[in-house]
PDB file of C-alpha atoms in Angstrom:
ATOM      1  CA  UNK A   1      -0.108  -0.113   0.202  1.00 43.00           C
ATOM      2  CA  UNK A   2       1.220   3.498  -0.917  1.00 47.00           C
ATOM      3  CA  UNK A   3       2.401   5.514   2.078  1.00 46.00           C
ATOM      4  CA  UNK A   4       2.552   2.555   4.547  1.00 43.00           C
ATOM      5  CA  UNK A   5       5.792   3.975   5.602  1.00 60.00           C
ATOM      6  CA  UNK A   6       4.811   7.429   6.408  1.00 80.00           C
ATOM      7  CA  UNK A   7       4.306   7.656  10.100  1.00 86.00           C
ATOM      8  CA  UNK A   8       6.441  10.787  11.712  1.00 83.00           C
ATOM      9  CA  UNK A   9       3.488  11.578  14.038  1.00 91.00           C
ATOM     10  CA  UNK A  10       2.786   8.172  15.332  1.00 91.00           C
ATOM     11  CA  UNK A  11      -0.795   8.278  14.281  1.00 94.00           C
ATOM     12  CA  UNK A  12      -0.909   5.285  11.859  1.00 94.00           C
ATOM     13  CA  UNK A  13      -2.720   2.277  12.920  1.00 94.00           C
ATOM     14  CA  UNK A  14      -2.856  -1.145  11.207  1.00 94.00           C
ATOM     15  CA  UNK A  15      -5.566  -3.345  11.222  1.00 92.00           C
ATOM     16  CA  UNK A  16      -6.419  -6.844   9.251  1.00 95.00           C
ATOM     17  CA  UNK A  17      -8.657  -7.238   6.603  1.00 94.00           C
ATOM     18  CA  UNK A  18      -9.401 -10.071   4.283  1.00 94.00           C
ATOM     19  CA  UNK A  19      -6.997  -8.845   1.746  1.00 94.00           C
ATOM     20  CA  UNK A  20      -4.221  -8.390   4.383  1.00 95.00           C
ATOM     21  CA  UNK A  21      -3.275  -5.540   6.626  1.00 95.00           C
ATOM     22  CA  UNK A  22      -4.672  -1.999   5.878  1.00 93.00           C
ATOM     23  CA  UNK A  23      -3.741   1.429   7.362  1.00 92.00           C
ATOM     24  CA  UNK A  24      -5.528   4.289   8.595  1.00 92.00           C
ATOM     25  CA  UNK A  25      -4.304   7.304  10.282  1.00 94.00           C
ATOM     26  CA  UNK A  26      -5.877   8.269  13.697  1.00 94.00           C
ATOM     27  CA  UNK A  27      -7.013  11.884  14.230  1.00 96.00           C
ATOM     28  CA  UNK A  28      -7.693  11.003  17.777  1.00 95.00           C
ATOM     29  CA  UNK A  29      -3.890  10.563  18.303  1.00 95.00           C
ATOM     30  CA  UNK A  30      -3.086  13.785  17.078  1.00 95.00           C
ATOM     31  CA  UNK A  31      -5.644  15.132  19.941  1.00 95.00           C
ATOM     32  CA  UNK A  32      -4.082  13.013  22.654  1.00 95.00           C
ATOM     33  CA  UNK A  33      -0.825  14.294  21.563  1.00 94.00           C
ATOM     34  CA  UNK A  34      -2.030  17.899  22.654  1.00 94.00           C
ATOM     35  CA  UNK A  35      -2.600  19.376  18.693  1.00 92.00           C
ATOM     36  CA  UNK A  36      -5.966  20.551  19.757  1.00 89.00           C
ATOM     37  CA  UNK A  37      -9.344  19.651  19.968  1.00 94.00           C
ATOM     38  CA  UNK A  38      -9.789  17.624  16.911  1.00 95.00           C
ATOM     39  CA  UNK A  39     -12.949  16.329  17.535  1.00 94.00           C
ATOM     40  CA  UNK A  40     -14.544  19.951  17.369  1.00 94.00           C
ATOM     41  CA  UNK A  41     -13.552  20.445  13.955  1.00 95.00           C
ATOM     42  CA  UNK A  42     -16.156  20.259  11.043  1.00 95.00           C
ATOM     43  CA  UNK A  43     -15.887  16.802   9.040  1.00 93.00           C
ATOM     44  CA  UNK A  44     -14.317  18.765   5.713  1.00 92.00           C
ATOM     45  CA  UNK A  45     -11.589  19.881   8.135  1.00 94.00           C
ATOM     46  CA  UNK A  46     -10.969  16.338   9.475  1.00 95.00           C
ATOM     47  CA  UNK A  47     -11.072  15.211   5.912  1.00 92.00           C
ATOM     48  CA  UNK A  48      -8.376  17.698   4.889  1.00 93.00           C
ATOM     49  CA  UNK A  49      -6.235  17.175   7.972  1.00 95.00           C
ATOM     50  CA  UNK A  50      -6.280  13.564   7.705  1.00 93.00           C
ATOM     51  CA  UNK A  51      -4.944  14.157   3.795  1.00 92.00           C
ATOM     52  CA  UNK A  52      -2.239  16.123   4.959  1.00 94.00           C
ATOM     53  CA  UNK A  53      -1.514  13.666   8.063  1.00 94.00           C
ATOM     54  CA  UNK A  54      -1.149  10.655   5.559  1.00 92.00           C
ATOM     55  CA  UNK A  55       1.267  12.540   3.254  1.00 92.00           C
ATOM     56  CA  UNK A  56       3.860  13.926   5.903  1.00 93.00           C
ATOM     57  CA  UNK A  57       7.382  13.811   4.267  1.00 91.00           C
ATOM     58  CA  UNK A  58       9.229  16.523   6.088  1.00 90.00           C
ATOM     59  CA  UNK A  59       9.847  18.447   2.771  1.00 91.00           C
ATOM     60  CA  UNK A  60       6.706  18.950   0.866  1.00 92.00           C
ATOM     61  CA  UNK A  61       4.267  18.135   3.836  1.00 93.00           C
ATOM     62  CA  UNK A  62       5.542  19.019   7.241  1.00 94.00           C
ATOM     63  CA  UNK A  63       4.339  18.199  10.613  1.00 94.00           C
ATOM     64  CA  UNK A  64       3.679  21.932  10.824  1.00 95.00           C
ATOM     65  CA  UNK A  65       1.384  21.642   8.137  1.00 95.00           C
ATOM     66  CA  UNK A  66      -0.528  19.136  10.195  1.00 95.00           C
ATOM     67  CA  UNK A  67      -0.366  21.435  13.345  1.00 94.00           C
ATOM     68  CA  UNK A  68      -1.617  24.572  11.419  1.00 94.00           C
ATOM     69  CA  UNK A  69      -4.612  22.746  10.216  1.00 94.00           C
ATOM     70  CA  UNK A  70      -5.292  20.881  13.292  1.00 94.00           C
ATOM     71  CA  UNK A  71      -5.552  24.313  14.904  1.00 93.00           C
ATOM     72  CA  UNK A  72      -8.037  25.596  12.339  1.00 92.00           C
ATOM     73  CA  UNK A  73     -10.457  28.209  13.602  1.00 91.00           C
ATOM     74  CA  UNK A  74     -13.426  29.581  11.625  1.00 89.00           C
ATOM     75  CA  UNK A  75     -13.592  32.611  13.549  1.00 92.00           C
ATOM     76  CA  UNK A  76     -10.069  33.414  12.942  1.00 89.00           C
ATOM     77  CA  UNK A  77      -9.218  32.131   9.005  1.00 83.00           C
ATOM     78  CA  UNK A  78      -6.059  31.992   8.249  1.00 83.00           C
ATOM     79  CA  UNK A  79      -4.295  32.587   4.951  1.00 87.00           C
ATOM     80  CA  UNK A  80      -1.783  29.492   5.005  1.00 86.00           C
ATOM     81  CA  UNK A  81      -1.846  27.114   1.979  1.00 88.00           C
ATOM     82  CA  UNK A  82      -2.844  23.553   2.598  1.00 88.00           C
ATOM     83  CA  UNK A  83      -0.272  20.942   1.036  1.00 90.00           C
ATOM     84  CA  UNK A  84      -3.308  18.646  -0.824  1.00 83.00           C
ATOM     85  CA  UNK A  85      -2.179  15.910  -2.323  1.00 83.00           C
ATOM     86  CA  UNK A  86      -5.283  13.948  -3.691  1.00 77.00           C
ATOM     87  CA  UNK A  87      -4.824  10.294  -4.429  1.00 73.00           C
ATOM     88  CA  UNK A  88      -7.917  10.367  -6.651  1.00 67.00           C
ATOM     89  CA  UNK A  89      -9.916  12.966  -8.748  1.00 64.00           C
ATOM     90  CA  UNK A  90     -13.316  11.917  -9.346  1.00 60.00           C
ATOM     91  CA  UNK A  91     -14.792  12.793 -12.857  1.00 60.00           C
ATOM     92  CA  UNK A  92     -10.975  14.086 -14.041  1.00 63.00           C
ATOM     93  CA  UNK A  93     -11.133  15.086 -17.789  1.00 66.00           C
ATOM     94  CA  UNK A  94      -7.670  14.833 -19.668  1.00 69.00           C
ATOM     95  CA  UNK A  95      -9.278  14.433 -22.916  1.00 70.00           C
ATOM     96  CA  UNK A  96     -11.880  17.475 -22.991  1.00 70.00           C
ATOM     97  CA  UNK A  97     -14.703  15.218 -24.479  1.00 75.00           C
ATOM     98  CA  UNK A  98     -17.092  16.391 -21.567  1.00 75.00           C
ATOM     99  CA  UNK A  99     -16.432  20.114 -22.393  1.00 74.00           C
ATOM    100  CA  UNK A 100     -16.972  19.352 -26.073  1.00 78.00           C
ATOM    101  CA  UNK A 101     -20.082  17.703 -25.241  1.00 80.00           C
ATOM    102  CA  UNK A 102     -21.359  20.538 -23.155  1.00 80.00           C
ATOM    103  CA  UNK A 103     -20.551  22.984 -25.809  1.00 82.00           C
ATOM    104  CA  UNK A 104     -22.559  20.968 -28.619  1.00 86.00           C
ATOM    105  CA  UNK A 105     -25.629  20.619 -26.008  1.00 88.00           C
ATOM    106  CA  UNK A 106     -25.457  24.371 -25.573  1.00 85.00           C
ATOM    107  CA  UNK A 107     -25.194  25.157 -29.385  1.00 89.00           C
ATOM    108  CA  UNK A 108     -28.182  22.894 -30.083  1.00 90.00           C
ATOM    109  CA  UNK A 109     -30.007  24.513 -27.255  1.00 89.00           C
ATOM    110  CA  UNK A 110     -29.500  27.813 -28.901  1.00 87.00           C
ATOM    111  CA  UNK A 111     -30.560  26.711 -32.246  1.00 90.00           C
ATOM    112  CA  UNK A 112     -33.555  25.471 -30.744  1.00 92.00           C
ATOM    113  CA  UNK A 113     -34.709  28.438 -29.163  1.00 89.00           C
ATOM    114  CA  UNK A 114     -34.100  30.296 -32.470  1.00 91.00           C
ATOM    115  CA  UNK A 115     -30.877  32.172 -31.480  1.00 88.00           C
ATOM    116  CA  UNK A 116     -27.710  31.772 -33.659  1.00 86.00           C
ATOM    117  CA  UNK A 117     -25.073  29.076 -32.370  1.00 80.00           C
ATOM    118  CA  UNK A 118     -22.175  30.543 -34.238  1.00 78.00           C
TER     119      UNK A 118
END
């Protein structure tokens, strides 16, 4: 499994599945270590925090990045960037086909409405 060795903050845990061992990154470990009240964070921030924690490498993603995100506060928004490295992008478009289909549909709709699609 990718990133199976990244565990600089000690938050990675292992559990067994029918396919072998799997890894999770425990946000409650960060809270126990005093990085803030993680359990109060909105789910969306927890998702970002877990993604950052999973990618800590000490270079592109650092423990300081995890600490800053763990201290997130809606009342005092920060201007810090989040080193987000998604593993997957749903509905990615490398070919441009969906955009071309959308343009064709708009052209057809314009023609049906009596407008000039050119």
